[in-house]
Coordinates of N, CA and C and ligand atoms in Angstrom, one line a residue:
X10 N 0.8 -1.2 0.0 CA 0.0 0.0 0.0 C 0.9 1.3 0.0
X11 N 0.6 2.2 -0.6 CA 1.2 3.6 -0.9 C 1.5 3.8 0.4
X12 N 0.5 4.4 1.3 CA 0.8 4.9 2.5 C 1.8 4.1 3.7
X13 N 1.9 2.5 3.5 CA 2.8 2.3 4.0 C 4.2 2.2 4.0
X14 N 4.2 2.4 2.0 CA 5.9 2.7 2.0 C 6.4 3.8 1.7
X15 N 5.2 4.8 2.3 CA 5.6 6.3 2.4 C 5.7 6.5 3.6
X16 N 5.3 5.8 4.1 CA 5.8 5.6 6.3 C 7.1 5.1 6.6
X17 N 7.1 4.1 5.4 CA 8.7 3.2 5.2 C 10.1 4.4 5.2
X18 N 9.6 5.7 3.9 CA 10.8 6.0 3.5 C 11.1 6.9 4.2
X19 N 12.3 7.6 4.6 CA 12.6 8.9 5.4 C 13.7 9.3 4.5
X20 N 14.2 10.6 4.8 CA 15.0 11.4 4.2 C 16.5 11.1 4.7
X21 N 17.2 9.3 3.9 CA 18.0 9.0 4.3 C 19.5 10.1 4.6
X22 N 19.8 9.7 5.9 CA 21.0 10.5 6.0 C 22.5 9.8 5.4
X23 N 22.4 8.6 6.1 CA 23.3 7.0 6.3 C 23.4 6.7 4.8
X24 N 24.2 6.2 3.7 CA 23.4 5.2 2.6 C 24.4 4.1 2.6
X25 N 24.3 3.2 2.1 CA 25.5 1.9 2.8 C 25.8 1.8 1.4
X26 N 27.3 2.4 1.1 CA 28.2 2.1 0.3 C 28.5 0.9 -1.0
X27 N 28.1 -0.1 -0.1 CA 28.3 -1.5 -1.3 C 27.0 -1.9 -1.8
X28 N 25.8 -1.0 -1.9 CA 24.7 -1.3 -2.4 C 24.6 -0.2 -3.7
X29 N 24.2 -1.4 -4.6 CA 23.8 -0.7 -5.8 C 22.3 -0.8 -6.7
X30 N 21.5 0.5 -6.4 CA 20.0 0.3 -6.6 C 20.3 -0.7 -8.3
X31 N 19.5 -1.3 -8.5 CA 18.9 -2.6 -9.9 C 18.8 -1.0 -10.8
X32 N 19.1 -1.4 -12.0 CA 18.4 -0.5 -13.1 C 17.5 -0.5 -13.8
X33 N 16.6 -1.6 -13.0 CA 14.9 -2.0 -13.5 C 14.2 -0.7 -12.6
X34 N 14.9 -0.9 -11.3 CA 14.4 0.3 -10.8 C 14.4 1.8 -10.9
X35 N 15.6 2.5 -11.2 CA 16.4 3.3 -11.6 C 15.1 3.9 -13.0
X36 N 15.0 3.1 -13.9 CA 14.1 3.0 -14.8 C 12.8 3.1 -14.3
X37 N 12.3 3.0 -13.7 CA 11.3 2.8 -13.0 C 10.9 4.3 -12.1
X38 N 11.9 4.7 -11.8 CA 11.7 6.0 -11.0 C 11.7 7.2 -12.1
X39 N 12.7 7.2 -12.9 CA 12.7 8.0 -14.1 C 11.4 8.2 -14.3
X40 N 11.0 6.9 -14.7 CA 9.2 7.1 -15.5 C 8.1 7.5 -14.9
X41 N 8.3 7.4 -13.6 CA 7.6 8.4 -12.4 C 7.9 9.4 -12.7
X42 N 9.3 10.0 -13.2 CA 9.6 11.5 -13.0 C 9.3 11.8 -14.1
X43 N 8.9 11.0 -15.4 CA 8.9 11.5 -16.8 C 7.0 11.8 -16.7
X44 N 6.5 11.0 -15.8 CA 4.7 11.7 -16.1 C 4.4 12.3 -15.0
X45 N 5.5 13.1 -14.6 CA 4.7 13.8 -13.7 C 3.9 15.1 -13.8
X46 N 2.6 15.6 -13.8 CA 2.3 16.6 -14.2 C 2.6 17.8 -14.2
X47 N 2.9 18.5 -15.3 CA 3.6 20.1 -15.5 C 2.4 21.2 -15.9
X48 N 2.4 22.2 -15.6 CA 1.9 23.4 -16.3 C 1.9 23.3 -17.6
X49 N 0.6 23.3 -17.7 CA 0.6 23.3 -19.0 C 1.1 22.3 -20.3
X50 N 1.5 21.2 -19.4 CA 2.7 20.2 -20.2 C 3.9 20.5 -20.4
X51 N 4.5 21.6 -20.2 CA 5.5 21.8 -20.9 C 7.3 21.3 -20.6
X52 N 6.7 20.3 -19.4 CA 8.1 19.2 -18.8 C 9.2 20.6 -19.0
X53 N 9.3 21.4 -18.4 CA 10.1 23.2 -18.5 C 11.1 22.1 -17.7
X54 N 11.7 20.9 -17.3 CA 13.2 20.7 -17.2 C 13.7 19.1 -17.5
X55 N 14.8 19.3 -17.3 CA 15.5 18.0 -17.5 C 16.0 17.3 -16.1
X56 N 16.2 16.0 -16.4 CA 17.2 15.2 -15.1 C 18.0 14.8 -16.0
X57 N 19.2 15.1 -14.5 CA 20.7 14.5 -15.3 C 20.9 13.4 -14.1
X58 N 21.2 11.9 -14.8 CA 21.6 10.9 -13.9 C 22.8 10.8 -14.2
X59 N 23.3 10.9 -12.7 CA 24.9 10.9 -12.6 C 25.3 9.7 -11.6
X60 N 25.8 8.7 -12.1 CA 26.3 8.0 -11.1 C 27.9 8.0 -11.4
X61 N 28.7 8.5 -12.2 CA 30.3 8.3 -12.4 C 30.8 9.2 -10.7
X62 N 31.6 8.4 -10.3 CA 32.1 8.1 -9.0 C 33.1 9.4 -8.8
X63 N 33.9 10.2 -9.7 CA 34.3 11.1 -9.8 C 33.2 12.8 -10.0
X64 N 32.2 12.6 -10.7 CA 31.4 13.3 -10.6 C 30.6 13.8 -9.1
X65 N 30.3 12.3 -8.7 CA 29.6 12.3 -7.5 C 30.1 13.2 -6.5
X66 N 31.5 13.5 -6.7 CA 32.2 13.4 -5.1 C 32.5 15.1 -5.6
X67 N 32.4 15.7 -6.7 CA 32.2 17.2 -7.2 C 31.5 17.4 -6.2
X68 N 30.2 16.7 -6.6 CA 28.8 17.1 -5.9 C 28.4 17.5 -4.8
X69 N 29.0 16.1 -4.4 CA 28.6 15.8 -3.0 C 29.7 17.3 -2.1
X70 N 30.5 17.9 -2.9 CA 31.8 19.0 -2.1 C 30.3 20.0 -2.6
X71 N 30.2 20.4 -3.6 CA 28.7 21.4 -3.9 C 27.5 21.2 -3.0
X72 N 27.6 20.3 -2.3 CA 26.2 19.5 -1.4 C 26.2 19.9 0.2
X73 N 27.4 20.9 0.3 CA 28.0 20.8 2.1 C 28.2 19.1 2.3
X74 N 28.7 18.8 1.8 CA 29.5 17.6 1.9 C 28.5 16.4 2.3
X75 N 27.3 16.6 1.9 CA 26.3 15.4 1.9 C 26.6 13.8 1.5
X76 N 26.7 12.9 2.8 CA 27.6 11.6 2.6 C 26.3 11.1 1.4
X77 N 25.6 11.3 1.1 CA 24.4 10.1 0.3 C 24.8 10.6 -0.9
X78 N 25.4 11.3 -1.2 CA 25.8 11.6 -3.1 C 26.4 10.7 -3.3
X79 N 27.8 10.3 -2.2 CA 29.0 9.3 -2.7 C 28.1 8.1 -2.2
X80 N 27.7 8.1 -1.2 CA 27.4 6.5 -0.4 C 26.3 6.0 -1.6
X81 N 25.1 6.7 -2.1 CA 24.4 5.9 -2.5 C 25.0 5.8 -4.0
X82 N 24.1 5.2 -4.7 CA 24.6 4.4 -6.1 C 24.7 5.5 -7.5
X83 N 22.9 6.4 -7.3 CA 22.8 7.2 -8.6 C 22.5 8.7 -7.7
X84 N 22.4 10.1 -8.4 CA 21.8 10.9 -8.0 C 21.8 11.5 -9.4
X85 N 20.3 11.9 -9.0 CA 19.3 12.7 -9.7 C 19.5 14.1 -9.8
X86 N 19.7 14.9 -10.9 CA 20.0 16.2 -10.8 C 18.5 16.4 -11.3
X87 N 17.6 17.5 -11.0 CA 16.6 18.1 -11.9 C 16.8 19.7 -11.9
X88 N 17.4 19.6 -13.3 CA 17.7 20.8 -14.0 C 16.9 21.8 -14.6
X89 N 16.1 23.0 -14.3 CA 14.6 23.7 -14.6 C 15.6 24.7 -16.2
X90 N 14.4 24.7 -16.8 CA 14.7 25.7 -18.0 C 15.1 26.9 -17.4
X91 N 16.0 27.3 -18.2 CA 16.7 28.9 -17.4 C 15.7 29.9 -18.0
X92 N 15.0 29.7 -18.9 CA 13.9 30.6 -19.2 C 13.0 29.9 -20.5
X93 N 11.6 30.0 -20.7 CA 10.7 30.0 -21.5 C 11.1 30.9 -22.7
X94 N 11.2 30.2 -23.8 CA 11.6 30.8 -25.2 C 10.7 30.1 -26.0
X95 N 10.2 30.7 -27.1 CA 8.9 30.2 -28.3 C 9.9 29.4 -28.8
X96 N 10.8 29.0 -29.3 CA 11.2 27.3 -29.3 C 10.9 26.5 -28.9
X97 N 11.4 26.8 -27.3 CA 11.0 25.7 -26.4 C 9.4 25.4 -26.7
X98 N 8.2 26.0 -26.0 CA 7.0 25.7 -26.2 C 6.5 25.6 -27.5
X99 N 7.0 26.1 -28.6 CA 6.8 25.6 -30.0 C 7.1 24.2 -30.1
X100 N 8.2 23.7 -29.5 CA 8.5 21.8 -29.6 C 7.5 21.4 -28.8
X101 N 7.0 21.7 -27.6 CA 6.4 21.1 -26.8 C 4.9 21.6 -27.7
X102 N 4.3 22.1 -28.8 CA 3.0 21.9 -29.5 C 3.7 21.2 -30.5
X103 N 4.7 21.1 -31.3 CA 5.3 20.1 -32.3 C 4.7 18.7 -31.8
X104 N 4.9 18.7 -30.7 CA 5.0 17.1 -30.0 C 3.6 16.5 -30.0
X105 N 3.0 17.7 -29.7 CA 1.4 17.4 -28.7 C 0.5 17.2 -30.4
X106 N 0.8 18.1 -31.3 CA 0.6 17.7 -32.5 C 0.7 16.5 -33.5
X107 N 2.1 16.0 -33.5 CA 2.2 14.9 -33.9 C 1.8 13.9 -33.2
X108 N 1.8 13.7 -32.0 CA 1.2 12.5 -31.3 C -0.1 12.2 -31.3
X109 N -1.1 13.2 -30.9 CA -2.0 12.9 -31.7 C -3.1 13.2 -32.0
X110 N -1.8 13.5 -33.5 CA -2.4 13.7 -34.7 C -3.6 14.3 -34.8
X111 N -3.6 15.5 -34.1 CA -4.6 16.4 -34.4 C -3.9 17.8 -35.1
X112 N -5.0 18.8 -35.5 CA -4.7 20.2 -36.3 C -4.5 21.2 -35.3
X113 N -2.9 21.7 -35.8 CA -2.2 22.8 -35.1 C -3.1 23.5 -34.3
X114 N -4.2 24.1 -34.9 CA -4.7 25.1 -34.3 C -6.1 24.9 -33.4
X115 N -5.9 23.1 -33.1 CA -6.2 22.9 -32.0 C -6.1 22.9 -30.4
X116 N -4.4 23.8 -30.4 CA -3.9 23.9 -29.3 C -3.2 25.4 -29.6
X117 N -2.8 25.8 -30.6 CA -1.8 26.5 -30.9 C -2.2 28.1 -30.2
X118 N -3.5 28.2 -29.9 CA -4.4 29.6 -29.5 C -4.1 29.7 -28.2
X119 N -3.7 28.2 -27.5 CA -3.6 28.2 -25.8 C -2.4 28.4 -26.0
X120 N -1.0 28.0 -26.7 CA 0.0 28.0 -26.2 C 0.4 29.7 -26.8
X121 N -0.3 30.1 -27.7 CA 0.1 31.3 -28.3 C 0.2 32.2 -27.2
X122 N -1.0 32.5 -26.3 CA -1.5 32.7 -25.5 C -0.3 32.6 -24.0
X123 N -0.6 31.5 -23.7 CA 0.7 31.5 -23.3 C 1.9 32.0 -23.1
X124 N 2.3 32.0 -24.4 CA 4.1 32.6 -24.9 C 3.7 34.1 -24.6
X125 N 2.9 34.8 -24.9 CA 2.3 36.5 -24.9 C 2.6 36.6 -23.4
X126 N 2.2 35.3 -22.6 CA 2.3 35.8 -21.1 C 3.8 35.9 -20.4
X127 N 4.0 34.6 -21.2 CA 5.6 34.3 -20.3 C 6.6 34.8 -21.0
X128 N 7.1 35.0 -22.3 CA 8.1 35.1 -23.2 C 8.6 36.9 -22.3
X129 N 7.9 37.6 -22.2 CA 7.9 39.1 -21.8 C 8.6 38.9 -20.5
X130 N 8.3 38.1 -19.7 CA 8.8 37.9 -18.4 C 10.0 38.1 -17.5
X131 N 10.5 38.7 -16.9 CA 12.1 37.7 -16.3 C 12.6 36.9 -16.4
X132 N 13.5 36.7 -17.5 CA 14.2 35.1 -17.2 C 13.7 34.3 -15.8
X133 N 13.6 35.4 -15.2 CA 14.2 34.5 -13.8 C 12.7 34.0 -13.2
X134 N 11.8 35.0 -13.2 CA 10.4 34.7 -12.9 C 10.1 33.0 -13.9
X135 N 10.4 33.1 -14.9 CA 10.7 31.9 -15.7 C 11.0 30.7 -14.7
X136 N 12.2 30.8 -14.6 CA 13.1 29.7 -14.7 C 12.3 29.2 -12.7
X137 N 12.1 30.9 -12.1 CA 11.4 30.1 -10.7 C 9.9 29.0 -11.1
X138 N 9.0 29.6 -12.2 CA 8.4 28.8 -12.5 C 8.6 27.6 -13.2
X139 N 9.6 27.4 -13.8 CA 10.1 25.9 -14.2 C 10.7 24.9 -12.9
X140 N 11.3 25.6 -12.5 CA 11.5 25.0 -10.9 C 10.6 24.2 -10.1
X141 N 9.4 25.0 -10.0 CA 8.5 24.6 -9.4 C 7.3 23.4 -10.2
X142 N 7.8 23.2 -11.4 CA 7.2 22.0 -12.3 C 8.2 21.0 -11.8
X143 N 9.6 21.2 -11.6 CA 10.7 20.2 -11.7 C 10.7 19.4 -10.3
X144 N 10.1 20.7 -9.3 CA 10.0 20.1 -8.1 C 8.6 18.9 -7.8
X145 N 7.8 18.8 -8.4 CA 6.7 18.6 -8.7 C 7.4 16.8 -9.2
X146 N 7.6 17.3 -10.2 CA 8.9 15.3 -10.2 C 9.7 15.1 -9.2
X147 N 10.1 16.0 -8.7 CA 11.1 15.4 -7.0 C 10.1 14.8 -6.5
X148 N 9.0 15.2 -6.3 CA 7.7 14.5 -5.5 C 7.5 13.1 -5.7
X149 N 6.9 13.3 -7.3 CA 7.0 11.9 -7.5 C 8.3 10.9 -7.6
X150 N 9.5 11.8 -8.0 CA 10.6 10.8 -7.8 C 10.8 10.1 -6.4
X151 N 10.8 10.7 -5.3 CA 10.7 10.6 -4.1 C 9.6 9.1 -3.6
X152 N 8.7 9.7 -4.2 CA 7.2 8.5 -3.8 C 7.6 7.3 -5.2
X153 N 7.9 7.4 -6.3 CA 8.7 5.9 -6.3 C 9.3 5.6 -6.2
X154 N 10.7 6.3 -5.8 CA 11.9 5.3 -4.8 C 11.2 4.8 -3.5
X155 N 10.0 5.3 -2.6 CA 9.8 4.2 -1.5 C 8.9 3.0 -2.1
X156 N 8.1 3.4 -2.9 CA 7.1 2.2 -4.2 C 8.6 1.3 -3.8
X157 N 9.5 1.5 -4.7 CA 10.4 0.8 -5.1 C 11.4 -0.2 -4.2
X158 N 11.2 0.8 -2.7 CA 11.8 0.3 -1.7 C 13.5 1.0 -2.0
X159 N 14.0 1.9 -2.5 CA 14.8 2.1 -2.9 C 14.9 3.5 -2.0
X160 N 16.1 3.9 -1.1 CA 16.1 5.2 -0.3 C 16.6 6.1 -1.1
X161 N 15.7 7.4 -0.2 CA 16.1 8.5 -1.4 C 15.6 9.8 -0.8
X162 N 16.5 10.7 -0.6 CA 16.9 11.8 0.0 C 17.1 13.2 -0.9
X163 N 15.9 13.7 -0.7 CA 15.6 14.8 -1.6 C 16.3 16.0 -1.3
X164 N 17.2 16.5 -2.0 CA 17.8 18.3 -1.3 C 17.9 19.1 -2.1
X165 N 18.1 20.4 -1.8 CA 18.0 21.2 -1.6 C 19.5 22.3 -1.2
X166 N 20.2 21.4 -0.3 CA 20.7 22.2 0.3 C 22.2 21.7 -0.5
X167 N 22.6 22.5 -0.9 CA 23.5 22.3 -2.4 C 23.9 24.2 -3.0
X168 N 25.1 24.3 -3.6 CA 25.5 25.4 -4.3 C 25.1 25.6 -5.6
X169 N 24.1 25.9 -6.0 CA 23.2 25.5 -7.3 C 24.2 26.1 -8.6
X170 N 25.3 27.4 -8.0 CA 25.7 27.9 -9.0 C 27.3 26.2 -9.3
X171 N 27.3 25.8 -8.5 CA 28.8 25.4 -8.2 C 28.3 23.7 -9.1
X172 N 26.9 23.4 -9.0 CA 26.2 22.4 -9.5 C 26.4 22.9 -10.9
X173 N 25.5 24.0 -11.6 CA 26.1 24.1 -12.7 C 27.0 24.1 -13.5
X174 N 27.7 24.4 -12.6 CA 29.0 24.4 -13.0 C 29.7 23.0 -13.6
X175 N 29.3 22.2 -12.7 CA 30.2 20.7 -12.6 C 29.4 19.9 -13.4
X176 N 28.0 20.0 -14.2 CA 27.2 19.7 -15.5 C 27.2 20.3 -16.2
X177 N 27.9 21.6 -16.3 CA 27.5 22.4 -17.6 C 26.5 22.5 -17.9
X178 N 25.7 23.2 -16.7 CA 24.3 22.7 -17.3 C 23.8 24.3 -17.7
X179 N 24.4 25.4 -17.5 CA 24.2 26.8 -18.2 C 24.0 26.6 -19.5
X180 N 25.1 26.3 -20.2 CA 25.4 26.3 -21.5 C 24.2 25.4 -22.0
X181 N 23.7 24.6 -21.4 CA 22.5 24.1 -22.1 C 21.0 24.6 -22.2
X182 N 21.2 26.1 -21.4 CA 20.1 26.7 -20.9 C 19.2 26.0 -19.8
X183 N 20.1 25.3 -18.6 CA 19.6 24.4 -18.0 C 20.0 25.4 -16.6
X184 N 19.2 25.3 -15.2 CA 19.8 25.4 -14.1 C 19.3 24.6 -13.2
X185 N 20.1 24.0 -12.5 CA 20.1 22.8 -11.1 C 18.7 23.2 -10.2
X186 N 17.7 22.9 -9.3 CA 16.3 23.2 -8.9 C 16.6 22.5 -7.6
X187 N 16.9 21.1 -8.0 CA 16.9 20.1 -7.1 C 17.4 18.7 -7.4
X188 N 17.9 18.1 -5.9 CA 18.5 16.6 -6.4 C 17.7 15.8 -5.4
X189 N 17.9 14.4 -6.1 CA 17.7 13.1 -5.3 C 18.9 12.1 -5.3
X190 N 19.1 12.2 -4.6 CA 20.1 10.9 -3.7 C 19.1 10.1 -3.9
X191 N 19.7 8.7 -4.4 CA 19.0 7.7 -4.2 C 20.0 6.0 -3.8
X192 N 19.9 5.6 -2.7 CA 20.5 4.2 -2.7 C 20.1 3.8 -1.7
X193 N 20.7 2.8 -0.9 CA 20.1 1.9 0.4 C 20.7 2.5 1.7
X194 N 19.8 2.7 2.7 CA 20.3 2.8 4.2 C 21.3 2.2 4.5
X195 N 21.8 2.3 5.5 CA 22.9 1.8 5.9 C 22.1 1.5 7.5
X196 N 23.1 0.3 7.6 CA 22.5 -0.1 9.5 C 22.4 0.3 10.2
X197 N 23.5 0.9 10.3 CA 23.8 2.2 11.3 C 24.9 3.5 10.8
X198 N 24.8 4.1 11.7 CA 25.1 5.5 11.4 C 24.6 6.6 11.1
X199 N 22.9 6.4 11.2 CA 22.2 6.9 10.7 C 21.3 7.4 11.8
X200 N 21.3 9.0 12.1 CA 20.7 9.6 13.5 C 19.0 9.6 13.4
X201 N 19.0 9.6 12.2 CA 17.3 9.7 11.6 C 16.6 8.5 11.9
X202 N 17.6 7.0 11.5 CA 16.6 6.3 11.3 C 16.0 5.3 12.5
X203 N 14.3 5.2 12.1 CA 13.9 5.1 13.0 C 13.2 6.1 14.3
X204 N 13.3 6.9 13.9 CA 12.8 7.9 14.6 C 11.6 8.3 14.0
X205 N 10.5 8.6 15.0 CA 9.1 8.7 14.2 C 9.2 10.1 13.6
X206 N 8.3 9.8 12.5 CA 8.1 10.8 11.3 C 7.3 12.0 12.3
X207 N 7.3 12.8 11.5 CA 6.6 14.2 12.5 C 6.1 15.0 11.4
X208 N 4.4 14.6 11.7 CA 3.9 15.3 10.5 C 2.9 16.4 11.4
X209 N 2.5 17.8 11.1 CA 1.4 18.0 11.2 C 0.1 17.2 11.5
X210 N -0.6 17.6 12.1 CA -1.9 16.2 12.4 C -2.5 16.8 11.2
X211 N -3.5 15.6 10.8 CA -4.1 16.3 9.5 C -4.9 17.3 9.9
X212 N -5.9 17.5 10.9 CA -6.8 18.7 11.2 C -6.6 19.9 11.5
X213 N -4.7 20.2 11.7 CA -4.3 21.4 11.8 C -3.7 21.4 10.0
X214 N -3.4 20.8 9.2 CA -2.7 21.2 8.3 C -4.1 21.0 6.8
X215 N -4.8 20.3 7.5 CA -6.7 20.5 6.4 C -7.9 21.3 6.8
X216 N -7.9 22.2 6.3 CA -9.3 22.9 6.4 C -10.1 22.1 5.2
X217 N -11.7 21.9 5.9 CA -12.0 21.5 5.1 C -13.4 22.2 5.1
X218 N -13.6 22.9 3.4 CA -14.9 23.8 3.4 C -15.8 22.7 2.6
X219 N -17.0 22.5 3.7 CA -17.9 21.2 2.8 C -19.1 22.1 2.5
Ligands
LIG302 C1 12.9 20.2 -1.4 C2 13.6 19.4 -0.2 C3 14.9 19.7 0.1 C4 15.5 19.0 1.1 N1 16.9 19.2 1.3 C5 17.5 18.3 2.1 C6 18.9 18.3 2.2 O1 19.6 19.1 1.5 N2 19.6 17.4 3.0 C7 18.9 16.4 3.7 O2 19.5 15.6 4.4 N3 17.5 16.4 3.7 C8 16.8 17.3 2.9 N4 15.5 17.2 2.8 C9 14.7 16.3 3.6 C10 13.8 16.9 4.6 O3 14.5 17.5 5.7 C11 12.8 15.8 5.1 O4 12.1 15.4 3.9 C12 11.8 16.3 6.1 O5 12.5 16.7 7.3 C13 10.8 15.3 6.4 O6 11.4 14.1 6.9 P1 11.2 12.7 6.1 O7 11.4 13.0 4.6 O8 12.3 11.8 6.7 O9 9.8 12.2 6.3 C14 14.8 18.0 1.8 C15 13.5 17.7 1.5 C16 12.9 18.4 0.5 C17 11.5 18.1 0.1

């Protein structure tokens, strides 16, 4: 059941070094992060899977020294569009077109629409709204690595310019949003685990207008 192995998973601190997540799984979390719903469709970022062992340990120095980039197996970079350009959302109606196979200008008034709002914008107001699509797949990336049984430690707390840096992910019109560590617990060493989760009770964090 969902809710039990989202009770299962915590925000590994520990990851035990000689474990290497399967790449059934790996695959498997991806495709979680590939349908997860965006504004408007327009999937505004990329993941970069990095598991080369030299890369990691860049990272993990860009990460305040976060042991789960080296300890676990893969980490997940999700890279947000540095800004909305009528290319970009021109491919994303290219796409929605060809697939299927309907006439351009059965979409083309909404995205037109669209571009008039955002293209004028801030880069940056942009690229915060691409972020917040990309975080939206951390969510679900997160909720199938526990599906999966696979640990996985979502952050945040990272040098986003120093991440760029060590992907090149500028030059691709790309900027770092957020990452997931993903690999196995470790037995011990780990101050988190096991310790009860601490949520809001639902009745302070749901209003409910019936
Ligand atoms: C967007 C985001 C950023 C986070 N950044 C970090 C981080 O950099 N390092 C870390 O150890 N945990 C990080 N966490 C984990 C949270 O502290 C953790 O999810 C929260 O305390 C709830 O605990 P739980 O996930 O174990 O249930 C982050 C979580 C989210 C959702």
């Amino acid at each position: 059941m969902l809710h039990e192995r989202l009770n299962w998973r915590y925000a590994t601190k520990k990851m035990d070094p000689s474990k290497t997540v399967p790449d059934t799984k790996i695959q498997a979390i991806l495709e979680a992060i590939q349908l997860a719903p965006t504004s408007s469709g327009l999937q505004p970022f990329e993941v970069i899977l990095v598991t080369n062992p030299e890369v990691r340990a860049k990272l993990r120095e860009a990460a305040f020294n976060q042991a789960q980039i080296t300890d676990g197996s893969h980490v997940i970079v999700f890279a947000a569009w540095d800004n909305y350009t009528a290319e970009r959302i021109d491919a994303v109606v290219d796409q929605i077109v060809a697939e299927r196979g309907i006439a351009r200008e059965m979409v083309a008034g909404y995205y037109d629409n669209l571009k008039s709002m955002m293209l004028p914008r801030p880069a940056e107001a942009n690229f915060e709204h691409a972020a917040r699509q990309a975080y939206i797949a951390l969510g679900l990336g997160v909720t199938a690595a526990a599906f999966e049984e696979v640990d996985a430690t979502p952050m945040e707390g990272f040098n986003p310019e120093q991440v760029d840096e060590i992907l090149g992910l500028r030059a691709r019109g790309l900027r770092s949003a957020a990452i997931l560590a993903l690999g196995y617990r470790a037995t011990e060493g780990d101050w988190l685990q096991g310790m009860k989760k601490v949520r809001r009770p639902l009745d302070k964090l749901v209003t409910k207008v019936a």
